[in-house]
């Protein structure tokens, strides 16, 4: 049996955890659990923040589905896609929408701008990414060779986070929490 509580383990790992100039944006999900899964993945992969357009589910849902990790990630709430766009502009954040759009680029060939702050936008389960955000972002899709035609939105976020953090790790010492950023030219 473990002698440490989950929070004690988080607090210990946090001291050596990496944090990247990487955020996620969620769009008024219809399934509350998906936000919790995104928060969990964001905390596991070292995101700087999760942006939530619309409302947040009750804390008990977040706690049970995120493994309490919602307390370890910065959550920024925005009233509308427009408000989120203003936040992104003010903070010089490069926006990338996960979307199966005809003009989208495959995640395999897309050159993520790792020298900038970036935010991956994942869409509503039925409505997708709001048009206003699509018009102001790069569009990137995940290839799906199987029968299904669309991933669950939180699983889509997981794949993007895995892919981007893999690319960060291939760079020399980038984005270390509490540390100077070296080598990759991260502009802050
Ligand atoms: C269930 S899908 C939404 C499908 C929606 N009915 C539509 O047609 O736009 C939820 C979100 O997951 C993301 N997504 C799902 N599969 C994807 C893929 N293969 N590539 C990129 N994004 C994907 C997109 O952000 C999408 O808006």
PDB file of C-alpha atoms and ligand atoms in Angstrom:
ATOM      1  CA  UNK A   1       0.000   0.000   0.000  1.00  0.00           C
ATOM      2  CA  UNK A   2       1.197   3.527  -0.745  1.00  0.00           C
ATOM      3  CA  UNK A   3       2.252   5.570   2.275  1.00  0.00           C
ATOM      4  CA  UNK A   4       1.755   8.919   0.502  1.00  0.00           C
ATOM      5  CA  UNK A   5      -1.546  10.518  -0.402  1.00  0.00           C
ATOM      6  CA  UNK A   6      -2.254  11.459  -4.009  1.00  0.00           C
ATOM      7  CA  UNK A   7      -1.724  15.136  -3.197  1.00  0.00           C
ATOM      8  CA  UNK A   8       1.590  14.407  -1.520  1.00  0.00           C
ATOM      9  CA  UNK A   9       2.684  12.608  -4.675  1.00  0.00           C
ATOM     10  CA  UNK A  10       1.528  15.499  -6.872  1.00  0.00           C
ATOM     11  CA  UNK A  11       3.321  18.027  -4.674  1.00  0.00           C
ATOM     12  CA  UNK A  12       6.541  16.041  -4.846  1.00  0.00           C
ATOM     13  CA  UNK A  13       6.370  15.601  -8.627  1.00  0.00           C
ATOM     14  CA  UNK A  14       5.484  19.261  -9.085  1.00  0.00           C
ATOM     15  CA  UNK A  15       8.925  20.263  -7.811  1.00  0.00           C
ATOM     16  CA  UNK A  16      10.587  18.636 -10.817  1.00  0.00           C
ATOM     17  CA  UNK A  17       7.739  18.926 -13.307  1.00  0.00           C
ATOM     18  CA  UNK A  18       8.225  20.630 -16.655  1.00  0.00           C
ATOM     19  CA  UNK A  19       5.830  23.296 -17.848  1.00  0.00           C
ATOM     20  CA  UNK A  20       5.589  24.287 -21.509  1.00  0.00           C
ATOM     21  CA  UNK A  21       4.313  27.481 -23.167  1.00  0.00           C
ATOM     22  CA  UNK A  22       1.287  25.467 -24.203  1.00  0.00           C
ATOM     23  CA  UNK A  23      -2.420  25.924 -23.441  1.00  0.00           C
ATOM     24  CA  UNK A  24      -5.644  24.160 -24.333  1.00  0.00           C
ATOM     25  CA  UNK A  25      -8.963  25.821 -25.093  1.00  0.00           C
ATOM     26  CA  UNK A  26     -12.248  23.958 -24.675  1.00  0.00           C
ATOM     27  CA  UNK A  27     -15.509  25.148 -26.228  1.00  0.00           C
ATOM     28  CA  UNK A  28     -18.582  24.787 -23.989  1.00  0.00           C
ATOM     29  CA  UNK A  29     -18.512  20.994 -23.950  1.00  0.00           C
ATOM     30  CA  UNK A  30     -21.872  19.256 -23.680  1.00  0.00           C
ATOM     31  CA  UNK A  31     -20.306  16.409 -21.689  1.00  0.00           C
ATOM     32  CA  UNK A  32     -18.910  17.825 -18.426  1.00  0.00           C
ATOM     33  CA  UNK A  33     -16.592  14.877 -17.974  1.00  0.00           C
ATOM     34  CA  UNK A  34     -14.636  15.845 -21.070  1.00  0.00           C
ATOM     35  CA  UNK A  35     -13.406  19.057 -19.437  1.00  0.00           C
ATOM     36  CA  UNK A  36     -12.198  17.024 -16.471  1.00  0.00           C
ATOM     37  CA  UNK A  37     -10.312  14.672 -18.794  1.00  0.00           C
ATOM     38  CA  UNK A  38      -8.736  17.641 -20.592  1.00  0.00           C
ATOM     39  CA  UNK A  39      -7.655  19.150 -17.249  1.00  0.00           C
ATOM     40  CA  UNK A  40      -6.125  15.840 -16.226  1.00  0.00           C
ATOM     41  CA  UNK A  41      -4.196  15.489 -19.471  1.00  0.00           C
ATOM     42  CA  UNK A  42      -3.101  19.148 -19.365  1.00  0.00           C
ATOM     43  CA  UNK A  43      -1.652  18.681 -15.871  1.00  0.00           C
ATOM     44  CA  UNK A  44       0.042  15.414 -16.873  1.00  0.00           C
ATOM     45  CA  UNK A  45       1.660  16.860 -20.006  1.00  0.00           C
ATOM     46  CA  UNK A  46       2.848  20.143 -18.442  1.00  0.00           C
ATOM     47  CA  UNK A  47       0.451  22.682 -19.944  1.00  0.00           C
ATOM     48  CA  UNK A  48       0.563  26.210 -18.619  1.00  0.00           C
ATOM     49  CA  UNK A  49      -3.232  26.654 -18.626  1.00  0.00           C
ATOM     50  CA  UNK A  50      -6.620  25.410 -19.771  1.00  0.00           C
ATOM     51  CA  UNK A  51      -9.034  27.957 -21.205  1.00  0.00           C
ATOM     52  CA  UNK A  52     -12.720  27.221 -20.828  1.00  0.00           C
ATOM     53  CA  UNK A  53     -15.194  29.082 -23.018  1.00  0.00           C
ATOM     54  CA  UNK A  54     -18.481  28.855 -21.145  1.00  0.00           C
ATOM     55  CA  UNK A  55     -19.183  27.213 -17.825  1.00  0.00           C
ATOM     56  CA  UNK A  56     -17.169  24.840 -15.705  1.00  0.00           C
ATOM     57  CA  UNK A  57     -18.814  21.674 -14.349  1.00  0.00           C
ATOM     58  CA  UNK A  58     -19.338  21.145 -10.628  1.00  0.00           C
ATOM     59  CA  UNK A  59     -16.155  20.636  -8.649  1.00  0.00           C
ATOM     60  CA  UNK A  60     -17.131  17.082  -7.613  1.00  0.00           C
ATOM     61  CA  UNK A  61     -17.222  16.025 -11.293  1.00  0.00           C
ATOM     62  CA  UNK A  62     -13.865  17.658 -11.943  1.00  0.00           C
ATOM     63  CA  UNK A  63     -12.344  16.060  -8.851  1.00  0.00           C
ATOM     64  CA  UNK A  64     -13.527  12.530  -9.551  1.00  0.00           C
ATOM     65  CA  UNK A  65     -12.651  12.553 -13.256  1.00  0.00           C
ATOM     66  CA  UNK A  66      -9.439  14.569 -13.165  1.00  0.00           C
ATOM     67  CA  UNK A  67      -7.955  12.808 -10.131  1.00  0.00           C
ATOM     68  CA  UNK A  68      -8.011  16.211  -8.365  1.00  0.00           C
ATOM     69  CA  UNK A  69      -5.620  17.589 -10.979  1.00  0.00           C
ATOM     70  CA  UNK A  70      -7.893  20.570 -11.635  1.00  0.00           C
ATOM     71  CA  UNK A  71      -6.210  22.077  -8.554  1.00  0.00           C
ATOM     72  CA  UNK A  72      -2.807  21.871 -10.263  1.00  0.00           C
ATOM     73  CA  UNK A  73      -3.584  23.656 -13.506  1.00  0.00           C
ATOM     74  CA  UNK A  74      -4.366  27.287 -14.246  1.00  0.00           C
ATOM     75  CA  UNK A  75      -7.986  27.541 -15.495  1.00  0.00           C
ATOM     76  CA  UNK A  76      -9.016  30.683 -17.406  1.00  0.00           C
ATOM     77  CA  UNK A  77     -12.726  31.086 -18.032  1.00  0.00           C
ATOM     78  CA  UNK A  78     -14.011  33.165 -20.974  1.00  0.00           C
ATOM     79  CA  UNK A  79     -17.589  34.228 -21.563  1.00  0.00           C
ATOM     80  CA  UNK A  80     -17.478  33.820 -25.349  1.00  0.00           C
ATOM     81  CA  UNK A  81     -15.186  32.849 -28.253  1.00  0.00           C
ATOM     82  CA  UNK A  82     -14.705  36.584 -28.858  1.00  0.00           C
ATOM     83  CA  UNK A  83     -13.468  37.125 -25.295  1.00  0.00           C
ATOM     84  CA  UNK A  84     -11.080  34.205 -25.665  1.00  0.00           C
ATOM     85  CA  UNK A  85      -9.723  35.686 -28.916  1.00  0.00           C
ATOM     86  CA  UNK A  86      -9.033  38.975 -27.120  1.00  0.00           C
ATOM     87  CA  UNK A  87      -7.171  37.082 -24.393  1.00  0.00           C
ATOM     88  CA  UNK A  88      -5.098  35.278 -27.041  1.00  0.00           C
ATOM     89  CA  UNK A  89      -4.283  38.526 -28.856  1.00  0.00           C
ATOM     90  CA  UNK A  90      -3.328  40.344 -25.663  1.00  0.00           C
ATOM     91  CA  UNK A  91      -1.008  37.513 -24.701  1.00  0.00           C
ATOM     92  CA  UNK A  92       0.417  36.931 -28.159  1.00  0.00           C
ATOM     93  CA  UNK A  93      -0.751  33.325 -28.242  1.00  0.00           C
ATOM     94  CA  UNK A  94      -0.650  31.436 -31.540  1.00  0.00           C
ATOM     95  CA  UNK A  95      -3.944  29.571 -32.010  1.00  0.00           C
ATOM     96  CA  UNK A  96      -4.259  26.096 -33.504  1.00  0.00           C
ATOM     97  CA  UNK A  97      -7.679  24.492 -33.971  1.00  0.00           C
ATOM     98  CA  UNK A  98      -8.018  20.727 -33.931  1.00  0.00           C
ATOM     99  CA  UNK A  99     -10.513  20.234 -36.701  1.00  0.00           C
ATOM    100  CA  UNK A 100     -11.339  17.991 -39.622  1.00  0.00           C
ATOM    101  CA  UNK A 101     -11.570  20.788 -42.112  1.00  0.00           C
ATOM    102  CA  UNK A 102     -10.789  20.530 -45.833  1.00  0.00           C
ATOM    103  CA  UNK A 103      -8.100  23.159 -45.426  1.00  0.00           C
ATOM    104  CA  UNK A 104      -6.562  21.541 -42.329  1.00  0.00           C
ATOM    105  CA  UNK A 105      -2.968  20.269 -42.229  1.00  0.00           C
ATOM    106  CA  UNK A 106      -2.109  16.807 -40.956  1.00  0.00           C
ATOM    107  CA  UNK A 107      -0.581  16.761 -37.463  1.00  0.00           C
ATOM    108  CA  UNK A 108       2.291  14.755 -38.977  1.00  0.00           C
ATOM    109  CA  UNK A 109       3.392  17.538 -41.299  1.00  0.00           C
ATOM    110  CA  UNK A 110       2.336  20.598 -39.290  1.00  0.00           C
ATOM    111  CA  UNK A 111       5.309  22.558 -37.930  1.00  0.00           C
ATOM    112  CA  UNK A 112       4.123  23.609 -34.472  1.00  0.00           C
ATOM    113  CA  UNK A 113       5.617  27.058 -33.721  1.00  0.00           C
ATOM    114  CA  UNK A 114       7.464  25.892 -30.633  1.00  0.00           C
ATOM    115  CA  UNK A 115       9.172  29.258 -30.188  1.00  0.00           C
ATOM    116  CA  UNK A 116       5.801  30.882 -29.400  1.00  0.00           C
ATOM    117  CA  UNK A 117       3.083  30.501 -26.806  1.00  0.00           C
ATOM    118  CA  UNK A 118       0.574  28.182 -28.418  1.00  0.00           C
ATOM    119  CA  UNK A 119      -2.968  27.146 -27.614  1.00  0.00           C
ATOM    120  CA  UNK A 120      -4.753  24.116 -29.038  1.00  0.00           C
ATOM    121  CA  UNK A 121      -8.500  24.609 -29.427  1.00  0.00           C
ATOM    122  CA  UNK A 122     -10.655  21.491 -29.255  1.00  0.00           C
ATOM    123  CA  UNK A 123     -14.278  21.710 -30.303  1.00  0.00           C
ATOM    124  CA  UNK A 124     -17.726  21.121 -28.875  1.00  0.00           C
ATOM    125  CA  UNK A 125     -18.918  17.513 -29.210  1.00  0.00           C
ATOM    126  CA  UNK A 126     -21.649  18.414 -31.701  1.00  0.00           C
ATOM    127  CA  UNK A 127     -20.851  21.872 -33.021  1.00  0.00           C
ATOM    128  CA  UNK A 128     -17.069  21.625 -33.344  1.00  0.00           C
ATOM    129  CA  UNK A 129     -14.797  24.679 -33.027  1.00  0.00           C
ATOM    130  CA  UNK A 130     -16.687  28.020 -33.313  1.00  0.00           C
ATOM    131  CA  UNK A 131     -16.271  29.681 -36.722  1.00  0.00           C
ATOM    132  CA  UNK A 132     -14.770  32.832 -35.197  1.00  0.00           C
ATOM    133  CA  UNK A 133     -11.951  30.741 -33.774  1.00  0.00           C
ATOM    134  CA  UNK A 134     -11.466  28.710 -36.953  1.00  0.00           C
ATOM    135  CA  UNK A 135     -11.009  31.944 -38.883  1.00  0.00           C
ATOM    136  CA  UNK A 136      -8.257  33.067 -36.522  1.00  0.00           C
ATOM    137  CA  UNK A 137      -6.233  29.885 -36.156  1.00  0.00           C
ATOM    138  CA  UNK A 138      -4.234  27.274 -38.023  1.00  0.00           C
ATOM    139  CA  UNK A 139      -6.322  24.137 -38.588  1.00  0.00           C
ATOM    140  CA  UNK A 140      -4.715  20.777 -37.920  1.00  0.00           C
ATOM    141  CA  UNK A 141      -6.222  17.286 -38.087  1.00  0.00           C
ATOM    142  CA  UNK A 142      -5.298  13.873 -36.744  1.00  0.00           C
ATOM    143  CA  UNK A 143      -5.266  11.188 -39.443  1.00  0.00           C
ATOM    144  CA  UNK A 144      -7.773   8.401 -38.716  1.00  0.00           C
ATOM    145  CA  UNK A 145      -7.371   5.330 -40.935  1.00  0.00           C
ATOM    146  CA  UNK A 146     -10.252   3.403 -39.296  1.00  0.00           C
ATOM    147  CA  UNK A 147     -14.024   3.393 -39.755  1.00  0.00           C
ATOM    148  CA  UNK A 148     -14.809   6.116 -37.225  1.00  0.00           C
ATOM    149  CA  UNK A 149     -14.924   9.657 -38.544  1.00  0.00           C
ATOM    150  CA  UNK A 150     -14.417  11.742 -35.409  1.00  0.00           C
ATOM    151  CA  UNK A 151     -12.561  11.373 -32.119  1.00  0.00           C
ATOM    152  CA  UNK A 152     -13.893  12.262 -28.711  1.00  0.00           C
ATOM    153  CA  UNK A 153     -12.859  15.859 -28.057  1.00  0.00           C
ATOM    154  CA  UNK A 154     -10.830  15.133 -24.901  1.00  0.00           C
ATOM    155  CA  UNK A 155      -9.040  12.239 -26.593  1.00  0.00           C
ATOM    156  CA  UNK A 156      -8.215  14.560 -29.456  1.00  0.00           C
ATOM    157  CA  UNK A 157      -6.662  16.961 -26.915  1.00  0.00           C
ATOM    158  CA  UNK A 158      -4.610  14.073 -25.490  1.00  0.00           C
ATOM    159  CA  UNK A 159      -3.149  13.242 -28.884  1.00  0.00           C
ATOM    160  CA  UNK A 160      -2.198  16.862 -29.569  1.00  0.00           C
ATOM    161  CA  UNK A 161      -0.590  17.199 -26.134  1.00  0.00           C
ATOM    162  CA  UNK A 162       1.386  14.015 -26.597  1.00  0.00           C
ATOM    163  CA  UNK A 163       2.604  15.045 -30.046  1.00  0.00           C
ATOM    164  CA  UNK A 164       3.553  18.606 -29.088  1.00  0.00           C
ATOM    165  CA  UNK A 165       5.337  17.693 -25.870  1.00  0.00           C
ATOM    166  CA  UNK A 166       7.255  15.027 -27.777  1.00  0.00           C
ATOM    167  CA  UNK A 167       8.451  17.764 -30.134  1.00  0.00           C
ATOM    168  CA  UNK A 168       9.379  20.041 -27.214  1.00  0.00           C
ATOM    169  CA  UNK A 169      11.403  17.249 -25.708  1.00  0.00           C
ATOM    170  CA  UNK A 170      13.307  16.838 -28.966  1.00  0.00           C
ATOM    171  CA  UNK A 171      14.499  20.428 -28.551  1.00  0.00           C
ATOM    172  CA  UNK A 172      17.326  21.309 -26.176  1.00  0.00           C
ATOM    173  CA  UNK A 173      16.055  22.241 -22.659  1.00  0.00           C
ATOM    174  CA  UNK A 174      12.924  24.190 -23.393  1.00  0.00           C
ATOM    175  CA  UNK A 175      10.306  25.605 -21.050  1.00  0.00           C
ATOM    176  CA  UNK A 176      11.515  24.303 -17.725  1.00  0.00           C
ATOM    177  CA  UNK A 177       9.500  25.494 -14.769  1.00  0.00           C
ATOM    178  CA  UNK A 178      11.465  28.005 -12.669  1.00  0.00           C
ATOM    179  CA  UNK A 179      14.314  27.891 -15.130  1.00  0.00           C
ATOM    180  CA  UNK A 180      15.740  29.969 -17.927  1.00  0.00           C
ATOM    181  CA  UNK A 181      14.662  28.777 -21.326  1.00  0.00           C
ATOM    182  CA  UNK A 182      17.626  27.750 -23.373  1.00  0.00           C
ATOM    183  CA  UNK A 183      18.320  26.696 -26.876  1.00  0.00           C
ATOM    184  CA  UNK A 184      14.951  26.702 -28.583  1.00  0.00           C
ATOM    185  CA  UNK A 185      14.474  30.459 -28.742  1.00  0.00           C
ATOM    186  CA  UNK A 186      11.173  30.541 -26.886  1.00  0.00           C
ATOM    187  CA  UNK A 187      10.008  34.120 -27.119  1.00  0.00           C
ATOM    188  CA  UNK A 188       7.907  34.112 -23.944  1.00  0.00           C
TER     189      UNK A 188
HETATM  190  C1  LIG B   1     -16.819  14.917 -31.767  1.00  0.00           C
HETATM  191  S1  LIG B   1     -15.847  16.075 -32.598  1.00  0.00           S
HETATM  192  C2  LIG B   1     -17.036  17.207 -33.290  1.00  0.00           C
HETATM  193  C3  LIG B   1     -17.655  16.739 -34.475  1.00  0.00           C
HETATM  194  C4  LIG B   1     -18.668  17.755 -34.987  1.00  0.00           C
HETATM  195  N1  LIG B   1     -19.884  17.075 -35.189  1.00  0.00           N
HETATM  196  C5  LIG B   1     -18.200  18.370 -36.247  1.00  0.00           C
HETATM  197  O1  LIG B   1     -18.575  17.863 -37.280  1.00  0.00           O
HETATM  198  O2  LIG B   1     -17.455  19.344 -36.207  1.00  0.00           O
HETATM  199  C6  LIG B   1     -15.288  17.101 -31.310  1.00  0.00           C
HETATM  200  C7  LIG B   1     -14.013  17.815 -31.582  1.00  0.00           C
HETATM  201  O3  LIG B   1     -12.948  16.891 -31.513  1.00  0.00           O
HETATM  202  C8  LIG B   1     -11.896  17.337 -32.366  1.00  0.00           C
HETATM  203  N2  LIG B   1     -11.577  16.231 -33.288  1.00  0.00           N
HETATM  204  C9  LIG B   1     -12.166  15.022 -33.343  1.00  0.00           C
HETATM  205  N3  LIG B   1     -11.550  14.243 -34.231  1.00  0.00           N
HETATM  206  C10 LIG B   1     -10.536  14.963 -34.767  1.00  0.00           C
HETATM  207  C11 LIG B   1      -9.501  14.713 -35.717  1.00  0.00           C
HETATM  208  N4  LIG B   1      -9.395  13.540 -36.318  1.00  0.00           N
HETATM  209  N5  LIG B   1      -8.625  15.689 -36.001  1.00  0.00           N
HETATM  210  C12 LIG B   1      -8.701  16.898 -35.386  1.00  0.00           C
HETATM  211  N6  LIG B   1      -9.660  17.205 -34.465  1.00  0.00           N
HETATM  212  C13 LIG B   1     -10.554  16.248 -34.161  1.00  0.00           C
HETATM  213  C14 LIG B   1     -12.350  18.601 -33.031  1.00  0.00           C
HETATM  214  O4  LIG B   1     -11.876  19.698 -32.272  1.00  0.00           O
HETATM  215  C15 LIG B   1     -13.860  18.500 -32.906  1.00  0.00           C
HETATM  216  O5  LIG B   1     -14.476  19.748 -32.938  1.00  0.00           O
END
